[in-house]
Amino acid sequence: MMAAALRGSLVTLAKGLSGARLQPLCARSLSVTSSQNVSESPPARADSTFKVTMVPGDGVGPELMTAVKEVFKAADVPVEFEEFHLSEVQNMASEEKLEEVLSSMKNNRVAIKGKIHTPMEYKGELASYEMRLRRKLDLFANVVHVNSLPGYSTRHNNLDLVIIREQTEGEYSSLEHESVSGVVECLKIITREKSRRIAKFAFDYATKKGRSKVTAVHKANIMKLGDGLFLQSCAELAELYPKIKYETIIIDNCCMQLVQNPYQFDVLVMPNLYGNIIDNLAAGLVGGAGVVPGESYSAEYAVFETGARHPFAQAVGRNIANPTAMLLSASNMLRHLNLEYHSNMVSEAVKKVIKQGKVRTSDLGGYATSEEFTRAVISNLAV
């Protein structure tokens, strides 16, 4: 029953993006779940259990995944994890291991992962394993929903904005070379096809979620051709969505405006590097890297992770990392799998613990350990 329902109810938002004709979401007949589903949900097994690929990553990633597994077990979530350890800094990375992870992700079509730390040293390969995963799966759209947590006060409360980042090209194209001694050229790649694809994704997202405005973030005053093409692509797509207000803003001004008055923004869409910066800045507005979930989509696959990608290496083994962001990401993953009941159970338990204010990790001004926070979430599950 679950498999049939899933196959009948989930429709992708990214299918057909490379086609010749683009049209607004409202012009097509779509049936989607309440989350931003780009990839199709994988079929359930005969015993109604979903297989999901898990990549704990580096830093506190394994500890956060332990929290996810414990909460899922307590909530009796019908998910079975295929776990793979992939790390460039712990000698657990190889072409064979990467292919194993990719094969599992392609079979399951849904994954949850921690941050795979990228070393700064150049060892003959410019593209990190993290970047290679995104490219091989074509995870072009990164979505970070920045939402204030009830009960935890910050400088700006009641924030609700979405950052959509193109993450398969731009400054992270891994095209660098030393043209002459002491002179390095680093190429930024912007294409019309991928710019239009991420713009369409942003406007489809805004339409589906009932949001009123999309803001394109750029630096076209300096990078007139590259960011100019991105801006032109966004403007072309905006014409297809007359009910969505469209604005543009230069990246440096955007940073200042986010700090001064973030309420003016709704959905922001931007190229790769700008998105990386804004994700982290915006996460800081609502509590930091430990509380903001994120997800990445292709036309076929969905990967759930924290919104601000930090390994938090200094906290490894100290039992102080905040599991909130990873647990909320896991909740979003369950919603993507159409497991609404379990998704709501997990997210409501996390938010209840935050709102009560009795059990908080050090990043939120408390003294609780990761394990204590996890136990508090489990005790608040409405099982």
mmCIF file of C-alpha atoms in Angstrom:
data_model
loop_
_atom_site.group_PDB
_atom_site.id
_atom_site.type_symbol
_atom_site.label_atom_id
_atom_site.label_comp_id
_atom_site.label_asym_id
_atom_site.label_seq_id
_atom_site.Cartn_x
_atom_site.Cartn_y
_atom_site.Cartn_z
ATOM 1 C CA MET A 1 0.000 0.000 0.000
ATOM 2 C CA MET A 2 2.762 2.443 0.991
ATOM 3 C CA ALA A 3 4.751 1.724 -2.158
ATOM 4 C CA ALA A 4 1.704 2.224 -4.364
ATOM 5 C CA ALA A 5 0.780 5.433 -2.619
ATOM 6 C CA LEU A 6 4.267 6.783 -2.991
ATOM 7 C CA ARG A 7 4.508 5.966 -6.657
ATOM 8 C CA GLY A 8 1.173 7.612 -7.244
ATOM 9 C CA SER A 9 1.679 10.770 -5.193
ATOM 10 C CA LEU A 10 5.221 11.969 -5.704
ATOM 11 C CA VAL A 11 6.137 13.995 -8.773
ATOM 12 C CA THR A 12 9.502 15.653 -9.257
ATOM 13 C CA LEU A 13 10.028 19.404 -9.611
ATOM 14 C CA ALA A 14 13.299 19.003 -11.460
ATOM 15 C CA LYS A 15 12.294 16.473 -14.132
ATOM 16 C CA GLY A 16 12.451 17.952 -17.567
ATOM 17 C CA LEU A 17 14.534 20.963 -16.540
ATOM 18 C CA SER A 18 16.935 20.344 -19.409
ATOM 19 C CA GLY A 19 14.082 20.275 -21.894
ATOM 20 C CA ALA A 20 13.643 22.886 -24.564
ATOM 21 C CA ARG A 21 10.441 24.406 -23.181
ATOM 22 C CA LEU A 22 10.155 25.974 -19.726
ATOM 23 C CA GLN A 23 6.820 26.840 -18.214
ATOM 24 C CA PRO A 24 5.646 27.918 -14.773
ATOM 25 C CA LEU A 25 4.620 25.403 -12.182
ATOM 26 C CA CYS A 26 1.086 26.717 -12.113
ATOM 27 C CA ALA A 27 0.656 25.813 -15.796
ATOM 28 C CA ARG A 28 1.291 22.146 -15.158
ATOM 29 C CA SER A 29 -0.605 19.530 -13.229
ATOM 30 C CA LEU A 30 1.611 18.556 -10.325
ATOM 31 C CA SER A 31 0.958 16.546 -7.213
ATOM 32 C CA VAL A 32 3.688 16.871 -4.623
ATOM 33 C CA THR A 33 4.051 16.330 -0.908
ATOM 34 C CA SER A 34 4.343 19.154 1.581
ATOM 35 C CA SER A 35 8.133 19.136 1.345
ATOM 36 C CA GLN A 36 10.269 20.301 -1.577
ATOM 37 C CA ASN A 37 10.476 17.053 -3.530
ATOM 38 C CA VAL A 38 12.701 17.124 -6.557
ATOM 39 C CA SER A 39 13.687 13.501 -6.675
ATOM 40 C CA GLU A 40 11.146 10.731 -6.599
ATOM 41 C CA SER A 41 10.803 8.913 -3.320
ATOM 42 C CA PRO A 42 12.282 5.416 -3.482
ATOM 43 C CA PRO A 43 9.958 2.435 -3.423
ATOM 44 C CA ALA A 44 9.325 0.755 -0.104
ATOM 45 C CA ARG A 45 10.486 -2.802 0.345
ATOM 46 C CA ALA A 46 8.063 -5.663 0.836
ATOM 47 C CA ASP A 47 8.171 -5.140 4.602
ATOM 48 C CA SER A 48 7.449 -1.393 4.174
ATOM 49 C CA THR A 49 10.931 -0.404 5.289
ATOM 50 C CA PHE A 50 12.874 2.235 3.371
ATOM 51 C CA LYS A 51 16.561 1.858 2.660
ATOM 52 C CA VAL A 52 18.538 5.073 3.069
ATOM 53 C CA THR A 53 22.252 5.656 2.480
ATOM 54 C CA MET A 54 24.060 7.123 5.486
ATOM 55 C CA VAL A 55 27.478 8.822 5.232
ATOM 56 C CA PRO A 56 28.488 10.114 8.700
ATOM 57 C CA GLY A 57 31.412 12.132 7.339
ATOM 58 C CA ASP A 58 34.061 13.824 9.472
ATOM 59 C CA GLY A 59 34.193 15.774 12.720
ATOM 60 C CA VAL A 60 31.091 15.307 14.842
ATOM 61 C CA GLY A 61 29.197 13.719 11.943
ATOM 62 C CA PRO A 62 29.366 10.167 13.370
ATOM 63 C CA GLU A 63 28.117 11.406 16.771
ATOM 64 C CA LEU A 64 25.204 13.239 15.141
ATOM 65 C CA MET A 65 24.303 10.146 13.126
ATOM 66 C CA THR A 66 24.268 8.133 16.338
ATOM 67 C CA ALA A 67 21.668 10.570 17.658
ATOM 68 C CA VAL A 68 19.594 10.097 14.497
ATOM 69 C CA LYS A 69 19.745 6.304 14.763
ATOM 70 C CA GLU A 70 18.777 6.349 18.452
ATOM 71 C CA VAL A 71 15.819 8.674 17.872
ATOM 72 C CA PHE A 72 14.656 6.644 14.864
ATOM 73 C CA LYS A 73 14.844 3.444 16.904
ATOM 74 C CA ALA A 74 12.833 4.950 19.751
ATOM 75 C CA ALA A 75 10.242 6.319 17.309
ATOM 76 C CA ASP A 76 10.067 2.987 15.453
ATOM 77 C CA VAL A 77 10.808 4.700 12.147
ATOM 78 C CA PRO A 78 10.632 2.239 9.222
ATOM 79 C CA VAL A 79 14.048 3.154 7.796
ATOM 80 C CA GLU A 80 17.080 0.925 7.366
ATOM 81 C CA PHE A 81 20.440 2.647 6.921
ATOM 82 C CA GLU A 82 23.227 1.503 4.615
ATOM 83 C CA GLU A 83 26.213 3.120 6.327
ATOM 84 C CA PHE A 84 29.438 4.091 4.566
ATOM 85 C CA HIS A 85 32.459 5.877 6.030
ATOM 86 C CA LEU A 86 34.037 8.207 3.507
ATOM 87 C CA SER A 87 36.754 10.615 4.662
ATOM 88 C CA GLU A 88 39.676 12.389 3.030
ATOM 89 C CA VAL A 89 41.328 13.139 6.365
ATOM 90 C CA GLN A 90 40.981 9.729 8.032
ATOM 91 C CA ASN A 91 42.402 7.634 5.176
ATOM 92 C CA MET A 92 38.954 6.255 4.411
ATOM 93 C CA ALA A 93 38.639 7.617 0.889
ATOM 94 C CA SER A 94 39.327 5.821 -2.380
ATOM 95 C CA GLU A 95 37.796 5.504 -5.811
ATOM 96 C CA GLU A 96 36.356 2.145 -4.794
ATOM 97 C CA LYS A 97 34.787 3.576 -1.651
ATOM 98 C CA LEU A 98 33.371 6.526 -3.590
ATOM 99 C CA GLU A 99 31.813 4.172 -6.124
ATOM 100 C CA GLU A 100 30.285 2.104 -3.315
ATOM 101 C CA VAL A 101 28.680 5.210 -1.838
ATOM 102 C CA LEU A 102 27.440 6.375 -5.237
ATOM 103 C CA SER A 103 26.024 2.943 -6.032
ATOM 104 C CA SER A 104 24.110 2.887 -2.753
ATOM 105 C CA MET A 105 22.810 6.432 -3.265
ATOM 106 C CA LYS A 106 21.678 5.629 -6.784
ATOM 107 C CA ASN A 107 19.892 2.477 -5.629
ATOM 108 C CA ASN A 108 18.205 4.087 -2.623
ATOM 109 C CA ARG A 109 17.768 7.562 -4.154
ATOM 110 C CA VAL A 110 17.768 9.095 -0.675
ATOM 111 C CA ALA A 111 20.738 9.721 1.623
ATOM 112 C CA ILE A 112 21.643 11.488 4.849
ATOM 113 C CA LYS A 113 25.198 12.668 5.288
ATOM 114 C CA GLY A 114 27.545 14.630 7.478
ATOM 115 C CA LYS A 115 30.246 16.998 6.287
ATOM 116 C CA ILE A 116 33.097 15.295 4.423
ATOM 117 C CA HIS A 117 36.001 17.545 5.365
ATOM 118 C CA THR A 118 38.100 18.868 2.481
ATOM 119 C CA PRO A 119 41.810 19.265 3.279
ATOM 120 C CA MET A 120 43.436 22.475 2.058
ATOM 121 C CA GLU A 121 46.586 20.738 0.838
ATOM 122 C CA TYR A 122 46.772 20.095 -2.901
ATOM 123 C CA LYS A 123 47.564 16.443 -3.549
ATOM 124 C CA GLY A 124 47.060 16.266 -7.290
ATOM 125 C CA GLU A 125 43.240 16.343 -7.299
ATOM 126 C CA LEU A 126 41.404 19.674 -7.191
ATOM 127 C CA ALA A 127 37.879 18.316 -6.791
ATOM 128 C CA SER A 128 37.089 17.090 -3.271
ATOM 129 C CA TYR A 129 35.052 13.948 -2.646
ATOM 130 C CA GLU A 130 32.190 16.150 -1.453
ATOM 131 C CA MET A 131 32.177 18.015 -4.778
ATOM 132 C CA ARG A 132 32.536 14.832 -6.790
ATOM 133 C CA LEU A 133 29.500 13.348 -5.050
ATOM 134 C CA ARG A 134 27.429 16.405 -5.956
ATOM 135 C CA ARG A 135 28.526 16.327 -9.584
ATOM 136 C CA LYS A 136 28.125 12.605 -10.156
ATOM 137 C CA LEU A 137 24.604 12.741 -8.690
ATOM 138 C CA ASP A 138 23.950 16.157 -10.273
ATOM 139 C CA LEU A 139 22.805 17.585 -6.930
ATOM 140 C CA PHE A 140 22.311 21.006 -8.440
ATOM 141 C CA ALA A 141 19.958 22.569 -5.872
ATOM 142 C CA ASN A 142 20.889 23.111 -2.243
ATOM 143 C CA VAL A 143 17.994 24.304 -0.086
ATOM 144 C CA VAL A 144 18.465 25.787 3.382
ATOM 145 C CA HIS A 145 15.337 26.872 5.251
ATOM 146 C CA VAL A 146 16.382 29.372 7.927
ATOM 147 C CA ASN A 147 13.668 29.333 10.556
ATOM 148 C CA SER A 148 13.753 30.687 14.106
ATOM 149 C CA LEU A 149 13.245 28.072 16.804
ATOM 150 C CA PRO A 150 10.388 28.910 19.204
ATOM 151 C CA GLY A 151 11.755 29.405 22.699
ATOM 152 C CA TYR A 152 15.277 30.355 21.642
ATOM 153 C CA SER A 153 15.692 34.113 21.322
ATOM 154 C CA THR A 154 18.226 35.751 19.013
ATOM 155 C CA ARG A 155 18.780 39.299 17.767
ATOM 156 C CA HIS A 156 16.146 38.651 15.061
ATOM 157 C CA ASN A 157 13.243 36.414 16.057
ATOM 158 C CA ASN A 158 10.491 34.860 13.912
ATOM 159 C CA LEU A 159 12.754 34.576 10.873
ATOM 160 C CA ASP A 160 11.548 32.491 7.939
ATOM 161 C CA LEU A 161 13.602 32.634 4.750
ATOM 162 C CA VAL A 162 14.916 30.139 2.215
ATOM 163 C CA ILE A 163 18.322 30.093 0.524
ATOM 164 C CA ILE A 164 18.575 28.218 -2.770
ATOM 165 C CA ARG A 165 22.087 27.667 -4.080
ATOM 166 C CA GLU A 166 23.301 26.274 -7.395
ATOM 167 C CA GLN A 167 26.104 23.900 -6.411
ATOM 168 C CA THR A 168 27.446 22.161 -9.502
ATOM 169 C CA GLU A 169 29.358 25.005 -11.177
ATOM 170 C CA GLY A 170 30.455 28.576 -10.408
ATOM 171 C CA GLU A 171 33.625 29.127 -8.423
ATOM 172 C CA TYR A 172 33.645 25.476 -7.322
ATOM 173 C CA SER A 173 34.355 24.114 -10.791
ATOM 174 C CA SER A 174 37.836 22.864 -9.785
ATOM 175 C CA LEU A 175 39.436 24.538 -12.790
ATOM 176 C CA GLU A 176 42.672 26.088 -11.560
ATOM 177 C CA HIS A 177 46.156 26.236 -13.021
ATOM 178 C CA GLU A 178 49.399 28.132 -12.616
ATOM 179 C CA SER A 179 49.814 29.882 -15.954
ATOM 180 C CA VAL A 180 53.309 31.145 -15.079
ATOM 181 C CA SER A 181 55.277 30.905 -11.868
ATOM 182 C CA GLY A 182 53.484 32.869 -9.148
ATOM 183 C CA VAL A 183 50.307 33.430 -11.183
ATOM 184 C CA VAL A 184 47.298 31.180 -10.622
ATOM 185 C CA GLU A 185 44.112 31.353 -12.681
ATOM 186 C CA CYS A 186 40.918 30.056 -11.086
ATOM 187 C CA LEU A 187 37.988 29.764 -13.493
ATOM 188 C CA LYS A 188 34.388 30.485 -12.549
ATOM 189 C CA ILE A 189 31.935 28.702 -14.823
ATOM 190 C CA ILE A 190 28.412 30.046 -15.336
ATOM 191 C CA THR A 191 26.156 28.445 -17.942
ATOM 192 C CA ARG A 192 22.743 29.493 -19.206
ATOM 193 C CA GLU A 193 21.348 25.984 -18.836
ATOM 194 C CA LYS A 194 22.260 25.587 -15.172
ATOM 195 C CA SER A 195 21.376 29.179 -14.312
ATOM 196 C CA ARG A 196 17.904 28.755 -15.811
ATOM 197 C CA ARG A 197 17.553 25.397 -14.075
ATOM 198 C CA ILE A 198 18.248 26.779 -10.585
ATOM 199 C CA ALA A 199 16.094 29.856 -11.287
ATOM 200 C CA LYS A 200 13.196 27.632 -12.321
ATOM 201 C CA PHE A 201 13.709 25.542 -9.201
ATOM 202 C CA ALA A 202 13.534 28.684 -7.035
ATOM 203 C CA PHE A 203 10.347 29.989 -8.656
ATOM 204 C CA ASP A 204 8.733 26.540 -8.545
ATOM 205 C CA TYR A 205 9.646 26.309 -4.867
ATOM 206 C CA ALA A 206 8.165 29.745 -4.148
ATOM 207 C CA THR A 207 4.966 28.888 -6.041
ATOM 208 C CA LYS A 208 4.503 25.550 -4.315
ATOM 209 C CA LYS A 209 5.259 26.881 -0.844
ATOM 210 C CA GLY A 210 3.010 29.919 -1.204
ATOM 211 C CA ARG A 211 5.879 32.386 -0.970
ATOM 212 C CA SER A 212 5.655 35.801 -2.537
ATOM 213 C CA LYS A 213 9.144 36.883 -3.560
ATOM 214 C CA VAL A 214 12.342 35.558 -5.116
ATOM 215 C CA THR A 215 15.561 37.587 -4.848
ATOM 216 C CA ALA A 216 18.506 36.832 -7.124
ATOM 217 C CA VAL A 217 21.871 37.472 -5.459
ATOM 218 C CA HIS A 218 24.774 38.458 -7.741
ATOM 219 C CA LYS A 219 27.891 40.539 -8.401
ATOM 220 C CA ALA A 220 27.080 41.455 -11.994
ATOM 221 C CA ASN A 221 28.373 44.996 -11.506
ATOM 222 C CA ILE A 222 31.889 43.510 -11.462
ATOM 223 C CA MET A 223 31.540 40.095 -13.141
ATOM 224 C CA LYS A 224 29.458 41.497 -15.963
ATOM 225 C CA LEU A 225 29.475 38.430 -18.198
ATOM 226 C CA GLY A 226 29.408 35.567 -15.680
ATOM 227 C CA ASP A 227 27.015 36.920 -13.083
ATOM 228 C CA GLY A 228 25.373 38.913 -15.843
ATOM 229 C CA LEU A 229 24.341 35.647 -17.502
ATOM 230 C CA PHE A 230 23.036 34.299 -14.201
ATOM 231 C CA LEU A 231 21.019 37.468 -13.649
ATOM 232 C CA GLN A 232 19.652 37.435 -17.194
ATOM 233 C CA SER A 233 18.574 33.798 -16.786
ATOM 234 C CA CYS A 234 16.742 34.604 -13.539
ATOM 235 C CA ALA A 235 14.988 37.575 -15.158
ATOM 236 C CA GLU A 236 13.838 35.417 -18.086
ATOM 237 C CA LEU A 237 12.332 32.838 -15.752
ATOM 238 C CA ALA A 238 10.738 35.521 -13.576
ATOM 239 C CA GLU A 239 8.565 36.557 -16.519
ATOM 240 C CA LEU A 240 6.911 33.132 -16.416
ATOM 241 C CA TYR A 241 5.822 33.649 -12.809
ATOM 242 C CA PRO A 242 3.885 36.940 -12.717
ATOM 243 C CA LYS A 243 2.455 36.207 -9.263
ATOM 244 C CA ILE A 244 5.911 36.006 -7.707
ATOM 245 C CA LYS A 245 7.681 39.306 -7.048
ATOM 246 C CA TYR A 246 11.226 39.322 -8.426
ATOM 247 C CA GLU A 247 14.104 41.418 -7.109
ATOM 248 C CA THR A 248 17.883 41.450 -7.386
ATOM 249 C CA ILE A 249 20.567 42.399 -4.880
ATOM 250 C CA ILE A 250 24.378 42.572 -4.968
ATOM 251 C CA ILE A 251 26.025 39.971 -2.735
ATOM 252 C CA ASP A 252 27.886 42.398 -0.440
ATOM 253 C CA ASN A 253 24.768 44.478 0.161
ATOM 254 C CA CYS A 254 22.819 41.255 0.721
ATOM 255 C CA CYS A 255 25.145 40.307 3.588
ATOM 256 C CA MET A 256 24.644 43.666 5.260
ATOM 257 C CA GLN A 257 20.878 43.635 4.743
ATOM 258 C CA LEU A 258 20.606 40.138 6.204
ATOM 259 C CA VAL A 259 22.261 41.322 9.385
ATOM 260 C CA GLN A 260 20.301 44.589 9.599
ATOM 261 C CA ASN A 261 16.868 43.558 8.364
ATOM 262 C CA PRO A 262 16.527 39.908 7.295
ATOM 263 C CA TYR A 263 12.716 40.124 7.300
ATOM 264 C CA GLN A 264 12.760 41.766 3.860
ATOM 265 C CA PHE A 265 13.804 38.464 2.260
ATOM 266 C CA ASP A 266 11.699 35.439 1.368
ATOM 267 C CA VAL A 267 13.400 33.127 -1.152
ATOM 268 C CA LEU A 268 16.943 33.909 -2.262
ATOM 269 C CA VAL A 269 18.594 32.215 -5.261
ATOM 270 C CA MET A 270 22.288 32.511 -6.060
ATOM 271 C CA PRO A 271 25.396 30.910 -7.585
ATOM 272 C CA ASN A 272 27.637 28.498 -5.713
ATOM 273 C CA LEU A 273 30.085 30.553 -3.644
ATOM 274 C CA TYR A 274 27.566 33.211 -2.631
ATOM 275 C CA GLY A 275 25.233 30.473 -1.425
ATOM 276 C CA ASN A 276 27.950 28.918 0.678
ATOM 277 C CA ILE A 277 28.595 32.252 2.395
ATOM 278 C CA ILE A 278 24.942 33.245 2.846
ATOM 279 C CA ASP A 279 24.020 29.785 4.224
ATOM 280 C CA ASN A 280 26.463 30.257 7.063
ATOM 281 C CA LEU A 281 25.627 33.897 7.684
ATOM 282 C CA ALA A 282 21.905 33.172 7.846
ATOM 283 C CA ALA A 283 22.432 30.163 10.126
ATOM 284 C CA GLY A 284 24.160 32.486 12.561
ATOM 285 C CA LEU A 285 21.036 34.628 12.740
ATOM 286 C CA VAL A 286 18.951 31.844 14.288
ATOM 287 C CA GLY A 287 21.459 30.039 16.507
ATOM 288 C CA GLY A 288 24.324 28.755 14.400
ATOM 289 C CA ALA A 289 25.392 25.676 12.475
ATOM 290 C CA GLY A 290 23.869 23.330 15.035
ATOM 291 C CA VAL A 291 20.239 24.240 14.420
ATOM 292 C CA VAL A 292 19.700 24.721 10.659
ATOM 293 C CA PRO A 293 18.877 21.738 8.403
ATOM 294 C CA GLY A 294 19.574 21.539 4.688
ATOM 295 C CA GLU A 295 19.010 19.335 1.670
ATOM 296 C CA SER A 296 20.326 18.893 -1.859
ATOM 297 C CA TYR A 297 18.337 17.727 -4.883
ATOM 298 C CA SER A 298 18.848 16.429 -8.373
ATOM 299 C CA ALA A 299 16.160 15.213 -10.742
ATOM 300 C CA GLU A 300 16.510 11.742 -9.235
ATOM 301 C CA TYR A 301 18.173 11.945 -5.835
ATOM 302 C CA ALA A 302 17.799 13.735 -2.504
ATOM 303 C CA VAL A 303 20.550 14.146 0.083
ATOM 304 C CA PHE A 304 19.798 15.505 3.551
ATOM 305 C CA GLU A 305 22.470 17.225 5.629
ATOM 306 C CA THR A 306 23.040 20.198 7.902
ATOM 307 C CA GLY A 307 22.438 23.639 6.410
ATOM 308 C CA ALA A 308 25.785 25.115 7.459
ATOM 309 C CA ARG A 309 28.369 22.498 6.621
ATOM 310 C CA HIS A 310 30.956 22.381 9.394
ATOM 311 C CA PRO A 311 32.759 19.261 10.672
ATOM 312 C CA PHE A 312 33.208 20.952 14.109
ATOM 313 C CA ALA A 313 36.433 18.987 14.521
ATOM 314 C CA GLN A 314 37.305 20.632 17.836
ATOM 315 C CA ALA A 315 34.260 18.985 19.423
ATOM 316 C CA VAL A 316 35.046 15.418 18.331
ATOM 317 C CA GLY A 317 34.734 12.978 21.216
ATOM 318 C CA ARG A 318 33.705 15.680 23.690
ATOM 319 C CA ASN A 319 29.973 14.915 23.591
ATOM 320 C CA ILE A 320 29.030 18.588 23.140
ATOM 321 C CA ALA A 321 27.766 18.807 19.523
ATOM 322 C CA ASN A 322 24.189 19.960 18.983
ATOM 323 C CA PRO A 323 22.135 17.226 17.223
ATOM 324 C CA THR A 324 19.276 19.632 16.365
ATOM 325 C CA ALA A 325 20.226 20.400 12.747
ATOM 326 C CA MET A 326 20.834 16.751 11.853
ATOM 327 C CA LEU A 327 17.640 15.592 13.558
ATOM 328 C CA LEU A 328 15.611 18.238 11.712
ATOM 329 C CA SER A 329 17.294 17.164 8.463
ATOM 330 C CA ALA A 330 16.343 13.589 9.265
ATOM 331 C CA SER A 331 12.765 14.746 9.867
ATOM 332 C CA ASN A 332 12.737 16.453 6.460
ATOM 333 C CA MET A 333 14.030 13.231 4.946
ATOM 334 C CA LEU A 334 11.122 11.311 6.455
ATOM 335 C CA ARG A 335 8.697 13.843 5.000
ATOM 336 C CA HIS A 336 10.348 13.342 1.606
ATOM 337 C CA LEU A 337 9.721 9.604 2.023
ATOM 338 C CA ASN A 338 6.051 10.414 2.713
ATOM 339 C CA LEU A 339 6.428 9.299 6.329
ATOM 340 C CA GLU A 340 4.549 12.343 7.612
ATOM 341 C CA TYR A 341 3.625 10.853 10.967
ATOM 342 C CA HIS A 342 7.206 9.963 11.895
ATOM 343 C CA SER A 343 8.552 13.202 10.448
ATOM 344 C CA ASN A 344 6.245 15.301 12.598
ATOM 345 C CA MET A 345 6.958 13.160 15.643
ATOM 346 C CA VAL A 346 10.722 13.762 15.386
ATOM 347 C CA SER A 347 10.562 17.477 14.539
ATOM 348 C CA GLU A 348 7.974 18.240 17.235
ATOM 349 C CA ALA A 349 10.047 16.437 19.865
ATOM 350 C CA VAL A 350 13.171 18.425 18.921
ATOM 351 C CA LYS A 351 11.303 21.740 18.952
ATOM 352 C CA LYS A 352 9.647 20.898 22.265
ATOM 353 C CA VAL A 353 13.039 20.310 23.903
ATOM 354 C CA ILE A 354 14.341 23.636 22.523
ATOM 355 C CA LYS A 355 11.219 25.504 23.624
ATOM 356 C CA GLN A 356 11.273 24.065 27.150
ATOM 357 C CA GLY A 357 14.830 25.393 27.510
ATOM 358 C CA LYS A 358 15.848 22.921 30.185
ATOM 359 C CA VAL A 359 18.178 20.820 28.030
ATOM 360 C CA ARG A 360 20.413 22.834 25.718
ATOM 361 C CA THR A 361 23.882 22.232 24.370
ATOM 362 C CA SER A 362 26.677 24.749 24.884
ATOM 363 C CA ASP A 363 26.219 26.465 21.508
ATOM 364 C CA LEU A 364 22.757 27.544 22.694
ATOM 365 C CA GLY A 365 24.009 28.685 26.072
ATOM 366 C CA GLY A 366 23.315 25.461 27.971
ATOM 367 C CA TYR A 367 25.347 22.722 29.631
ATOM 368 C CA ALA A 368 23.765 19.551 28.253
ATOM 369 C CA THR A 369 25.796 16.929 26.424
ATOM 370 C CA SER A 370 24.852 15.567 23.014
ATOM 371 C CA GLU A 371 23.641 12.375 24.658
ATOM 372 C CA GLU A 372 21.508 14.268 27.177
ATOM 373 C CA PHE A 373 19.893 16.282 24.408
ATOM 374 C CA THR A 374 19.194 13.116 22.426
ATOM 375 C CA ARG A 375 17.632 11.442 25.467
ATOM 376 C CA ALA A 376 15.465 14.525 26.027
ATOM 377 C CA VAL A 377 14.228 14.315 22.433
ATOM 378 C CA ILE A 378 13.448 10.621 22.848
ATOM 379 C CA SER A 379 11.509 11.297 26.072
ATOM 380 C CA ASN A 380 9.407 13.874 24.204
ATOM 381 C CA LEU A 381 8.497 11.592 21.301
ATOM 382 C CA ALA A 382 4.736 11.164 21.067
ATOM 383 C CA VAL A 383 5.028 7.427 20.548
#
